[in-house]
PDB file of C-alpha atoms and ligand atoms in Angstrom:
ATOM      1  CA  MET Q   1      -0.077  -0.045   0.022  1.00 59.00           C
ATOM      2  CA  GLU Q   2       1.124   3.753  -1.545  1.00 59.00           C
ATOM      3  CA  SER Q   3       1.906   5.277   1.689  1.00 66.00           C
ATOM      4  CA  SER Q   4       0.345   8.475   3.371  1.00 71.00           C
ATOM      5  CA  ALA Q   5       2.898   9.708   6.527  1.00 76.00           C
ATOM      6  CA  GLN Q   6       4.932  11.923   5.784  1.00 93.00           C
ATOM      7  CA  PRO Q   7       9.867  12.418   6.918  1.00 97.00           C
ATOM      8  CA  LEU Q   8      10.110  12.392  10.365  1.00 98.00           C
ATOM      9  CA  ALA Q   9      12.962  14.302  10.611  1.00 98.00           C
ATOM     10  CA  VAL Q  10      14.758  15.175  13.872  1.00 98.00           C
ATOM     11  CA  GLU Q  11      17.470  17.285  13.667  1.00 98.00           C
ATOM     12  CA  ALA Q  12      20.364  18.546  15.633  1.00 98.00           C
ATOM     13  CA  LEU Q  13      18.161  16.687  19.099  1.00 98.00           C
ATOM     14  CA  SER Q  14      19.270  17.642  22.339  1.00 98.00           C
ATOM     15  CA  VAL Q  15      17.646  16.217  25.915  1.00 98.00           C
ATOM     16  CA  ARG Q  16      19.578  17.480  29.224  1.00 97.00           C
ATOM     17  CA  PHE Q  17      18.043  16.218  32.997  1.00 96.00           C
ATOM     18  CA  GLY Q  18      19.586  18.132  35.078  1.00 93.00           C
ATOM     19  CA  GLY Q  19      23.916  17.435  34.600  1.00 92.00           C
ATOM     20  CA  LEU Q  20      23.176  14.437  32.418  1.00 96.00           C
ATOM     21  CA  ALA Q  21      23.222  14.624  28.548  1.00 97.00           C
ATOM     22  CA  ALA Q  22      20.683  11.808  28.054  1.00 98.00           C
ATOM     23  CA  LEU Q  23      20.465  13.641  24.044  1.00 98.00           C
ATOM     24  CA  SER Q  24      23.281  15.119  22.265  1.00 98.00           C
ATOM     25  CA  ASP Q  25      22.713  16.205  19.067  1.00 98.00           C
ATOM     26  CA  VAL Q  26      20.718  13.682  17.256  1.00 98.00           C
ATOM     27  CA  SER Q  27      19.726  13.589  13.552  1.00 98.00           C
ATOM     28  CA  PHE Q  28      17.668  11.465  11.325  1.00 98.00           C
ATOM     29  CA  THR Q  29      15.572  11.137   9.186  1.00 98.00           C
ATOM     30  CA  VAL Q  30      12.289   8.108   9.410  1.00 98.00           C
ATOM     31  CA  GLU Q  31      11.327   8.279   5.541  1.00 97.00           C
ATOM     32  CA  PRO Q  32       7.528   7.813   5.033  1.00 95.00           C
ATOM     33  CA  GLY Q  33       6.395   4.175   4.462  1.00 95.00           C
ATOM     34  CA  SER Q  34       9.837   2.747   6.271  1.00 96.00           C
ATOM     35  CA  LEU Q  35      10.661   1.106   8.684  1.00 97.00           C
ATOM     36  CA  HIS Q  36      13.568   2.651  10.786  1.00 98.00           C
ATOM     37  CA  ALA Q  37      15.331   0.997  13.662  1.00 97.00           C
ATOM     38  CA  LEU Q  38      16.633   3.450  16.530  1.00 98.00           C
ATOM     39  CA  ILE Q  39      19.543   1.130  18.264  1.00 96.00           C
ATOM     40  CA  GLY Q  40      21.824   1.212  21.308  1.00 95.00           C
ATOM     41  CA  PRO Q  41      23.788   0.111  24.634  1.00 94.00           C
ATOM     42  CA  ASN Q  42      20.699   0.208  27.738  1.00 94.00           C
ATOM     43  CA  GLY Q  43      21.368   3.751  28.336  1.00 95.00           C
ATOM     44  CA  ALA Q  44      22.762   5.346  24.912  1.00 97.00           C
ATOM     45  CA  GLY Q  45      18.928   7.756  25.053  1.00 97.00           C
ATOM     46  CA  LYS Q  46      17.072   5.716  22.794  1.00 97.00           C
ATOM     47  CA  SER Q  47      13.399   5.482  25.194  1.00 96.00           C
ATOM     48  CA  THR Q  48      13.708   9.123  25.475  1.00 97.00           C
ATOM     49  CA  CYS Q  49      13.957   9.548  22.140  1.00 98.00           C
ATOM     50  CA  LEU Q  50      10.718   8.363  21.767  1.00 97.00           C
ATOM     51  CA  ASN Q  51       9.536  10.415  24.772  1.00 96.00           C
ATOM     52  CA  VAL Q  52      10.272  13.336  23.003  1.00 98.00           C
ATOM     53  CA  LEU Q  53       8.866  12.902  19.785  1.00 98.00           C
ATOM     54  CA  SER Q  54       5.649  11.337  22.151  1.00 96.00           C
ATOM     55  CA  GLY Q  55       5.781  15.139  23.463  1.00 96.00           C
ATOM     56  CA  VAL Q  56       6.113  12.915  26.944  1.00 95.00           C
ATOM     57  CA  TYR Q  57       9.722  14.695  27.472  1.00 96.00           C
ATOM     58  CA  ALA Q  58      11.059  18.505  27.129  1.00 96.00           C
ATOM     59  CA  ALA Q  59      14.055  18.402  23.808  1.00 98.00           C
ATOM     60  CA  SER Q  60      16.464  20.751  25.486  1.00 98.00           C
ATOM     61  CA  ALA Q  61      18.048  22.047  22.007  1.00 98.00           C
ATOM     62  CA  GLY Q  62      17.165  21.546  18.358  1.00 98.00           C
ATOM     63  CA  SER Q  63      13.960  19.919  16.143  1.00 98.00           C
ATOM     64  CA  VAL Q  64      11.895  17.493  15.669  1.00 98.00           C
ATOM     65  CA  ARG Q  65       9.102  18.143  12.529  1.00 98.00           C
ATOM     66  CA  TYR Q  66       6.614  15.904  11.104  1.00 97.00           C
ATOM     67  CA  GLY Q  67       5.642  16.699   7.444  1.00 94.00           C
ATOM     68  CA  SER Q  68       5.367  20.645   8.250  1.00 95.00           C
ATOM     69  CA  HIS Q  69       4.827  20.675  12.406  1.00 97.00           C
ATOM     70  CA  GLU Q  70       7.788  21.357  14.887  1.00 98.00           C
ATOM     71  CA  LEU Q  71       6.615  18.561  17.379  1.00 98.00           C
ATOM     72  CA  THR Q  72       8.765  19.907  20.146  1.00 97.00           C
ATOM     73  CA  ARG Q  73       6.072  22.529  20.987  1.00 92.00           C
ATOM     74  CA  LEU Q  74       3.332  19.696  20.670  1.00 96.00           C
ATOM     75  CA  ARG Q  75       1.594  17.697  24.042  1.00 95.00           C
ATOM     76  CA  PRO Q  76       1.188  14.148  23.404  1.00 94.00           C
ATOM     77  CA  HIS Q  77      -2.151  14.595  22.565  1.00 91.00           C
ATOM     78  CA  ARG Q  78      -1.460  17.058  20.245  1.00 94.00           C
ATOM     79  CA  ILE Q  79       0.654  15.429  18.580  1.00 96.00           C
ATOM     80  CA  ALA Q  80      -1.277  11.939  18.583  1.00 92.00           C
ATOM     81  CA  ALA Q  81      -4.191  13.957  16.055  1.00 91.00           C
ATOM     82  CA  LEU Q  82      -1.407  13.997  13.693  1.00 94.00           C
ATOM     83  CA  GLY Q  83      -1.421  10.356  13.236  1.00 94.00           C
ATOM     84  CA  VAL Q  84       1.685   8.816  15.687  1.00 96.00           C
ATOM     85  CA  ALA Q  85       0.911   6.266  18.126  1.00 94.00           C
ATOM     86  CA  ARG Q  86       3.591   4.881  20.534  1.00 92.00           C
ATOM     87  CA  THR Q  87       3.662   1.702  22.425  1.00 89.00           C
ATOM     88  CA  PHE Q  88       5.393   1.869  25.607  1.00 79.00           C
ATOM     89  CA  GLN Q  89       8.640  -0.213  26.445  1.00 72.00           C
ATOM     90  CA  ASN Q  90       6.424  -1.952  29.411  1.00 75.00           C
ATOM     91  CA  ILE Q  91       3.083  -2.657  28.870  1.00 72.00           C
ATOM     92  CA  ALA Q  92       0.134  -0.256  29.694  1.00 78.00           C
ATOM     93  CA  LEU Q  93      -2.848  -1.957  29.187  1.00 85.00           C
ATOM     94  CA  SER Q  94      -5.559  -2.863  31.574  1.00 88.00           C
ATOM     95  CA  PRO Q  95      -4.957  -5.940  32.419  1.00 91.00           C
ATOM     96  CA  ARG Q  96      -9.146  -7.123  33.652  1.00 93.00           C
ATOM     97  CA  VAL Q  97     -11.142  -4.943  30.841  1.00 93.00           C
ATOM     98  CA  SER Q  98     -11.293  -7.744  27.423  1.00 96.00           C
ATOM     99  CA  VAL Q  99      -9.221  -7.264  24.618  1.00 96.00           C
ATOM    100  CA  LEU Q 100     -12.323  -5.258  22.816  1.00 95.00           C
ATOM    101  CA  ASP Q 101     -12.298  -2.855  25.141  1.00 93.00           C
ATOM    102  CA  ASN Q 102      -8.395  -2.297  25.203  1.00 93.00           C
ATOM    103  CA  LEU Q 103      -8.570  -1.461  21.931  1.00 94.00           C
ATOM    104  CA  LEU Q 104     -12.592   0.229  21.449  1.00 92.00           C
ATOM    105  CA  VAL Q 105     -10.104   2.743  23.988  1.00 88.00           C
ATOM    106  CA  ALA Q 106      -7.987   3.751  21.347  1.00 88.00           C
ATOM    107  CA  ARG Q 107     -10.750   4.450  19.125  1.00 88.00           C
ATOM    108  CA  HIS Q 108     -12.363   7.213  21.408  1.00 79.00           C
ATOM    109  CA  ARG Q 109     -10.050  10.295  19.762  1.00 74.00           C
ATOM    110  CA  LEU Q 110     -12.351   8.842  16.137  1.00 80.00           C
ATOM    111  CA  MET Q 111     -15.248   9.253  17.584  1.00 76.00           C
ATOM    112  CA  ARG Q 112     -17.867  12.008  17.000  1.00 71.00           C
ATOM    113  CA  SER Q 113     -20.111  11.420  19.507  1.00 62.00           C
ATOM    114  CA  GLY Q 114     -18.054  11.430  22.444  1.00 63.00           C
ATOM    115  CA  PHE Q 115     -18.666   9.200  25.900  1.00 59.00           C
ATOM    116  CA  LEU Q 116     -21.639  10.895  27.311  1.00 61.00           C
ATOM    117  CA  ALA Q 117     -24.195   9.486  23.853  1.00 62.00           C
ATOM    118  CA  ASP Q 118     -22.188   6.202  23.937  1.00 65.00           C
ATOM    119  CA  GLY Q 119     -22.780   5.772  26.994  1.00 67.00           C
ATOM    120  CA  LEU Q 120     -26.878   6.486  26.942  1.00 67.00           C
ATOM    121  CA  LYS Q 121     -26.482   4.481  23.548  1.00 70.00           C
ATOM    122  CA  LEU Q 122     -27.880   7.357  21.464  1.00 73.00           C
ATOM    123  CA  PRO Q 123     -29.217   5.692  17.650  1.00 79.00           C
ATOM    124  CA  ARG Q 124     -26.287   7.750  15.771  1.00 80.00           C
ATOM    125  CA  ALA Q 125     -23.619   7.110  18.762  1.00 80.00           C
ATOM    126  CA  ARG Q 126     -25.219   3.513  19.124  1.00 84.00           C
ATOM    127  CA  ARG Q 127     -24.500   2.977  14.536  1.00 87.00           C
ATOM    128  CA  GLU Q 128     -20.887   4.793  15.369  1.00 86.00           C
ATOM    129  CA  ARG Q 129     -20.129   2.179  17.831  1.00 87.00           C
ATOM    130  CA  ALA Q 130     -20.642  -0.350  16.036  1.00 90.00           C
ATOM    131  CA  GLU Q 131     -18.978   1.014  12.477  1.00 92.00           C
ATOM    132  CA  HIS Q 132     -15.835   1.622  15.454  1.00 93.00           C
ATOM    133  CA  GLU Q 133     -15.838  -1.765  17.101  1.00 94.00           C
ATOM    134  CA  ALA Q 134     -16.000  -3.809  12.626  1.00 96.00           C
ATOM    135  CA  ARG Q 135     -12.512  -2.143  12.016  1.00 96.00           C
ATOM    136  CA  VAL Q 136     -10.845  -3.178  15.740  1.00 96.00           C
ATOM    137  CA  ARG Q 137     -12.234  -6.132  14.317  1.00 97.00           C
ATOM    138  CA  GLU Q 138     -10.184  -5.812  11.128  1.00 96.00           C
ATOM    139  CA  ILE Q 139      -7.394  -4.852  12.941  1.00 96.00           C
ATOM    140  CA  ALA Q 140      -6.931  -7.511  15.444  1.00 97.00           C
ATOM    141  CA  GLU Q 141      -7.330 -10.348  12.554  1.00 95.00           C
ATOM    142  CA  LEU Q 142      -4.520  -8.273  10.844  1.00 94.00           C
ATOM    143  CA  LEU Q 143      -2.630  -8.823  14.201  1.00 94.00           C
ATOM    144  CA  GLY Q 144      -3.025 -12.549  14.593  1.00 93.00           C
ATOM    145  CA  LEU Q 145      -5.634 -11.835  17.845  1.00 95.00           C
ATOM    146  CA  THR Q 146      -8.338 -14.091  18.467  1.00 93.00           C
ATOM    147  CA  GLU Q 147     -10.671 -14.450  22.050  1.00 94.00           C
ATOM    148  CA  LEU Q 148     -11.420 -10.399  21.882  1.00 97.00           C
ATOM    149  CA  GLU Q 149     -13.285 -10.701  24.535  1.00 96.00           C
ATOM    150  CA  ARG Q 150     -10.862 -12.832  27.115  1.00 97.00           C
ATOM    151  CA  PRO Q 151      -9.199 -10.027  30.327  1.00 96.00           C
ATOM    152  CA  VAL Q 152      -5.889  -8.753  28.908  1.00 96.00           C
ATOM    153  CA  GLY Q 153      -4.385 -10.007  32.135  1.00 95.00           C
ATOM    154  CA  THR Q 154      -5.083 -13.071  31.477  1.00 96.00           C
ATOM    155  CA  LEU Q 155      -3.129 -13.712  27.800  1.00 96.00           C
ATOM    156  CA  SER Q 156       0.640 -14.601  27.257  1.00 94.00           C
ATOM    157  CA  TYR Q 157       3.068 -11.847  26.951  1.00 92.00           C
ATOM    158  CA  GLY Q 158       3.746 -11.971  23.599  1.00 93.00           C
ATOM    159  CA  THR Q 159      -0.428 -12.428  23.052  1.00 94.00           C
ATOM    160  CA  ARG Q 160      -0.696  -8.734  25.407  1.00 94.00           C
ATOM    161  CA  LYS Q 161       2.369  -6.731  23.148  1.00 93.00           C
ATOM    162  CA  ARG Q 162       0.688  -7.568  19.758  1.00 94.00           C
ATOM    163  CA  VAL Q 163      -2.342  -6.263  21.723  1.00 95.00           C
ATOM    164  CA  GLU Q 164      -0.670  -3.238  22.356  1.00 94.00           C
ATOM    165  CA  LEU Q 165       0.550  -3.505  19.087  1.00 95.00           C
ATOM    166  CA  ALA Q 166      -2.659  -3.647  18.093  1.00 96.00           C
ATOM    167  CA  ARG Q 167      -4.291  -0.725  20.457  1.00 94.00           C
ATOM    168  CA  ALA Q 168      -2.076   1.913  19.547  1.00 95.00           C
ATOM    169  CA  LEU Q 169      -2.630   0.344  15.334  1.00 96.00           C
ATOM    170  CA  CYS Q 170      -6.479   1.517  16.515  1.00 95.00           C
ATOM    171  CA  ALA Q 171      -5.658   4.933  16.494  1.00 92.00           C
ATOM    172  CA  GLU Q 172      -5.225   4.829  12.720  1.00 94.00           C
ATOM    173  CA  PRO Q 173      -1.893   6.437  13.269  1.00 95.00           C
ATOM    174  CA  GLU Q 174       0.685   7.202   9.970  1.00 96.00           C
ATOM    175  CA  LEU Q 175       3.880   6.810  12.183  1.00 97.00           C
ATOM    176  CA  LEU Q 176       4.403   4.528  14.728  1.00 97.00           C
ATOM    177  CA  LEU Q 177       6.544   4.066  17.833  1.00 97.00           C
ATOM    178  CA  LEU Q 178       7.762   0.714  19.175  1.00 96.00           C
ATOM    179  CA  ASP Q 179       9.531   0.590  22.097  1.00 94.00           C
ATOM    180  CA  GLU Q 180      10.970  -2.456  22.472  1.00 93.00           C
ATOM    181  CA  PRO Q 181       8.471  -5.196  21.047  1.00 93.00           C
ATOM    182  CA  VAL Q 182       9.843  -7.967  21.540  1.00 93.00           C
ATOM    183  CA  ALA Q 183      11.849  -7.427  24.082  1.00 91.00           C
ATOM    184  CA  GLY Q 184      11.736 -10.929  26.682  1.00 90.00           C
ATOM    185  CA  MET Q 185       9.749 -12.736  23.749  1.00 92.00           C
ATOM    186  CA  VAL Q 186      10.919 -16.770  22.987  1.00 91.00           C
ATOM    187  CA  ARG Q 187      11.372 -16.626  18.895  1.00 91.00           C
ATOM    188  CA  ASP Q 188       7.455 -17.832  18.306  1.00 93.00           C
ATOM    189  CA  GLU Q 189       6.327 -15.135  19.882  1.00 93.00           C
ATOM    190  CA  SER Q 190       9.057 -13.149  18.936  1.00 93.00           C
ATOM    191  CA  ALA Q 191       7.938 -14.284  14.903  1.00 93.00           C
ATOM    192  CA  ALA Q 192       4.334 -13.917  15.830  1.00 92.00           C
ATOM    193  CA  MET Q 193       5.581  -9.713  16.382  1.00 94.00           C
ATOM    194  CA  ALA Q 194       7.633  -9.623  13.759  1.00 94.00           C
ATOM    195  CA  ASP Q 195       5.714 -10.809  10.886  1.00 94.00           C
ATOM    196  CA  ALA Q 196       2.770  -8.733  12.787  1.00 93.00           C
ATOM    197  CA  ILE Q 197       4.362  -5.792  12.057  1.00 95.00           C
ATOM    198  CA  SER Q 198       4.825  -7.246   8.309  1.00 94.00           C
ATOM    199  CA  ARG Q 199       1.307  -7.404   7.653  1.00 94.00           C
ATOM    200  CA  ALA Q 200       0.689  -4.032   9.749  1.00 94.00           C
ATOM    201  CA  ARG Q 201       3.088  -2.165   6.997  1.00 93.00           C
ATOM    202  CA  ALA Q 202       1.781  -3.394   4.092  1.00 92.00           C
ATOM    203  CA  GLU Q 203      -1.922  -3.386   4.855  1.00 93.00           C
ATOM    204  CA  LEU Q 204      -1.325   0.342   6.820  1.00 93.00           C
ATOM    205  CA  GLY Q 205       1.325   2.579   4.993  1.00 92.00           C
ATOM    206  CA  ILE Q 206       2.967   3.115   7.693  1.00 96.00           C
ATOM    207  CA  SER Q 207       6.093   4.128   8.952  1.00 97.00           C
ATOM    208  CA  VAL Q 208       7.767   2.531  11.802  1.00 97.00           C
ATOM    209  CA  LEU Q 209      10.323   3.637  13.802  1.00 98.00           C
ATOM    210  CA  LEU Q 210      11.808   1.048  15.858  1.00 97.00           C
ATOM    211  CA  VAL Q 211      13.721   0.612  19.418  1.00 96.00           C
ATOM    212  CA  GLU Q 212      14.157  -3.082  19.418  1.00 93.00           C
ATOM    213  CA  HIS Q 213      17.856  -4.860  21.558  1.00 89.00           C
ATOM    214  CA  ASP Q 214      17.081  -7.871  19.770  1.00 88.00           C
ATOM    215  CA  MET Q 215      19.289  -7.812  16.420  1.00 86.00           C
ATOM    216  CA  THR Q 216      18.749 -10.294  14.463  1.00 87.00           C
ATOM    217  CA  PHE Q 217      14.910  -8.697  14.736  1.00 90.00           C
ATOM    218  CA  VAL Q 218      15.853  -5.864  13.441  1.00 92.00           C
ATOM    219  CA  MET Q 219      18.566  -6.831  10.893  1.00 91.00           C
ATOM    220  CA  GLY Q 220      15.912  -8.717   9.229  1.00 92.00           C
ATOM    221  CA  MET Q 221      13.251  -6.063   9.503  1.00 94.00           C
ATOM    222  CA  ALA Q 222      14.123  -2.149   8.942  1.00 97.00           C
ATOM    223  CA  ASP Q 223      15.331   0.060   6.083  1.00 97.00           C
ATOM    224  CA  ARG Q 224      17.685   1.766   7.898  1.00 98.00           C
ATOM    225  CA  VAL Q 225      19.322   1.895  11.546  1.00 97.00           C
ATOM    226  CA  THR Q 226      20.466   4.537  13.402  1.00 98.00           C
ATOM    227  CA  VAL Q 227      23.313   3.897  16.413  1.00 97.00           C
ATOM    228  CA  LEU Q 228      23.088   5.053  19.792  1.00 97.00           C
ATOM    229  CA  ASP Q 229      25.923   5.541  21.923  1.00 96.00           C
ATOM    230  CA  PHE Q 230      25.640   7.651  25.718  1.00 96.00           C
ATOM    231  CA  GLY Q 231      23.423  10.657  24.049  1.00 98.00           C
ATOM    232  CA  LYS Q 232      25.166  10.667  20.790  1.00 98.00           C
ATOM    233  CA  ARG Q 233      24.314   8.784  17.189  1.00 98.00           C
ATOM    234  CA  ILE Q 234      27.492   7.085  16.393  1.00 97.00           C
ATOM    235  CA  ALA Q 235      26.173   5.328  12.332  1.00 97.00           C
ATOM    236  CA  ASP Q 236      23.098   6.009  10.752  1.00 97.00           C
ATOM    237  CA  GLY Q 237      22.853   3.971   7.716  1.00 97.00           C
ATOM    238  CA  THR Q 238      21.602   0.373   5.788  1.00 97.00           C
ATOM    239  CA  PRO Q 239      21.433  -2.623   8.211  1.00 95.00           C
ATOM    240  CA  ALA Q 240      23.949  -3.958   6.459  1.00 94.00           C
ATOM    241  CA  THR Q 241      26.515  -0.959   6.966  1.00 95.00           C
ATOM    242  CA  VAL Q 242      25.626  -0.335  10.311  1.00 95.00           C
ATOM    243  CA  GLN Q 243      26.413  -4.121  11.303  1.00 92.00           C
ATOM    244  CA  ARG Q 244      30.389  -3.348   9.754  1.00 92.00           C
ATOM    245  CA  ASP Q 245      30.975  -0.871  11.196  1.00 95.00           C
ATOM    246  CA  PRO Q 246      33.689  -0.322  13.410  1.00 94.00           C
ATOM    247  CA  ASP Q 247      32.263   2.471  16.212  1.00 94.00           C
ATOM    248  CA  VAL Q 248      28.960   0.390  16.245  1.00 93.00           C
ATOM    249  CA  LEU Q 249      30.498  -2.979  17.160  1.00 92.00           C
ATOM    250  CA  LYS Q 250      33.526  -0.941  19.989  1.00 92.00           C
ATOM    251  CA  ALA Q 251      29.748   0.547  21.516  1.00 90.00           C
ATOM    252  CA  TYR Q 252      28.127  -3.027  21.590  1.00 85.00           C
ATOM    253  CA  LEU Q 253      31.499  -4.703  22.593  1.00 76.00           C
ATOM    254  CA  GLY Q 254      32.165  -2.268  25.191  1.00 72.00           C
ATOM    255  CA  ALA Q 255      28.817  -2.632  26.525  1.00 53.00           C
ATOM    256  CA  ALA Q 256      29.068  -6.289  27.293  1.00 53.00           C
ATOM    257  CA  ALA Q 257      32.898  -6.733  28.564  1.00 47.00           C
TER     258      ALA Q 257
HETATM  259  N1  LIG X   1      12.886  10.863  33.164  1.00 92.54           N
HETATM  260  C1  LIG X   1      14.202  10.643  33.817  1.00 92.54           C
HETATM  261  N2  LIG X   1      15.210  11.389  34.640  1.00 92.54           N
HETATM  262  C2  LIG X   1      16.723  11.471  34.879  1.00 92.54           C
HETATM  263  N3  LIG X   1      16.993  10.659  34.216  1.00 92.54           N
HETATM  264  C3  LIG X   1      16.170  10.347  32.516  1.00 92.54           C
HETATM  265  C4  LIG X   1      15.611  10.023  32.929  1.00 92.54           C
HETATM  266  N4  LIG X   1      14.767   9.634  31.708  1.00 92.54           N
HETATM  267  C5  LIG X   1      16.361   8.938  31.394  1.00 92.54           C
HETATM  268  N5  LIG X   1      17.264   8.925  32.554  1.00 92.54           N
HETATM  269  C6  LIG X   1      18.414   8.837  31.293  1.00 92.54           C
HETATM  270  O1  LIG X   1      18.294   9.944  30.511  1.00 92.54           O
HETATM  271  C7  LIG X   1      19.778   9.069  30.180  1.00 92.54           C
HETATM  272  C8  LIG X   1      19.319   7.379  28.587  1.00 92.54           C
HETATM  273  O2  LIG X   1      17.512   6.797  28.977  1.00 92.54           O
HETATM  274  P1  LIG X   1      16.640   5.622  28.084  1.00 92.54           P
HETATM  275  O3  LIG X   1      15.730   5.370  29.037  1.00 92.54           O
HETATM  276  O4  LIG X   1      17.013   6.970  27.208  1.00 92.54           O
HETATM  277  O5  LIG X   1      18.406   4.941  27.894  1.00 92.54           O
HETATM  278  P2  LIG X   1      17.352   3.637  26.721  1.00 92.54           P
HETATM  279  O6  LIG X   1      18.067   3.652  24.883  1.00 92.54           O
HETATM  280  O7  LIG X   1      16.063   3.291  26.605  1.00 92.54           O
HETATM  281  O8  LIG X   1      18.099   2.135  28.061  1.00 92.54           O
HETATM  282  P3  LIG X   1      17.205   0.514  27.628  1.00 92.54           P
HETATM  283  O9  LIG X   1      17.613  -0.140  26.573  1.00 92.54           O
HETATM  284  O10 LIG X   1      18.235   0.125  28.961  1.00 92.54           O
HETATM  285  O11 LIG X   1      15.710   1.450  27.648  1.00 92.54           O
HETATM  286  C9  LIG X   1      19.997   7.075  31.547  1.00 92.54           C
HETATM  287  O12 LIG X   1      20.883   7.336  31.690  1.00 92.54           O
HETATM  288  C10 LIG X   1      18.481   7.508  32.165  1.00 92.54           C
HETATM  289  O13 LIG X   1      18.689   8.015  33.513  1.00 92.54           O
HETATM  290 MG1  LIG X   2      14.740   2.067  26.803  1.00 92.54          MG
END
């Protein structure tokens, strides 16, 4: 599918926490429709970067442009309204609530009737809810999710992570920010997640910015890779070039030593 997404241009981005430079002068561009990976050892600044892109953290300097919009001055809900969705490093779903209801919550941004009309079961609201539910079921199916009536807390870890991905997609984003989607997964779960992300890209034409430690996963999926170490960009290129880069090898071997 042709991508409707716009380029995301991160330029000279810096984030300071008191005396700590979590990001220093970082630049990269996520091309429309591409899967761009952001990698680096623990504490490199990857989650900080996603937090700035989604409006959770403020930038100390630099800019983030999504198409013609400057994101660094916008609050999280305004960034979401531009079509940028994210998942978190730790699962943030309501465990006692069904998969379906967790996914429907993500549609409220797109609903015209609002909570009150929906709660009162007015005919127009009922029709609108049925349309949203149909779309939610479509997205769930695309990601291989069945058993939508089950409480999220009763599902396996791998399935819950896919519910989280589905919830982000239910907001109909153009750009999806994923923070460690396969962390802690066994091989089958990780393969199911790779499949889910590939299907979402093919069907929905979205761009993806992916933070992940699992190198096999990253190198198999990414069009382009940016590498951070101690808040600085140390490499940017195709998976093949980045894997051979001496600075990248040093950063990873140094981290393992
Ligand atoms: N809210 C915060 N306040 C203070 N320091 C922070 C905050 N968030 C992150 N940091 C610090 O910024 C640095 C970068 O952290 P970040 O979480 O972005 O790393 P990361 O690359 O996502 O690491 P990991 O792979 O372990 O998830 C770390 O030194 C971290 O302790
Ligand atoms: Mg992180």
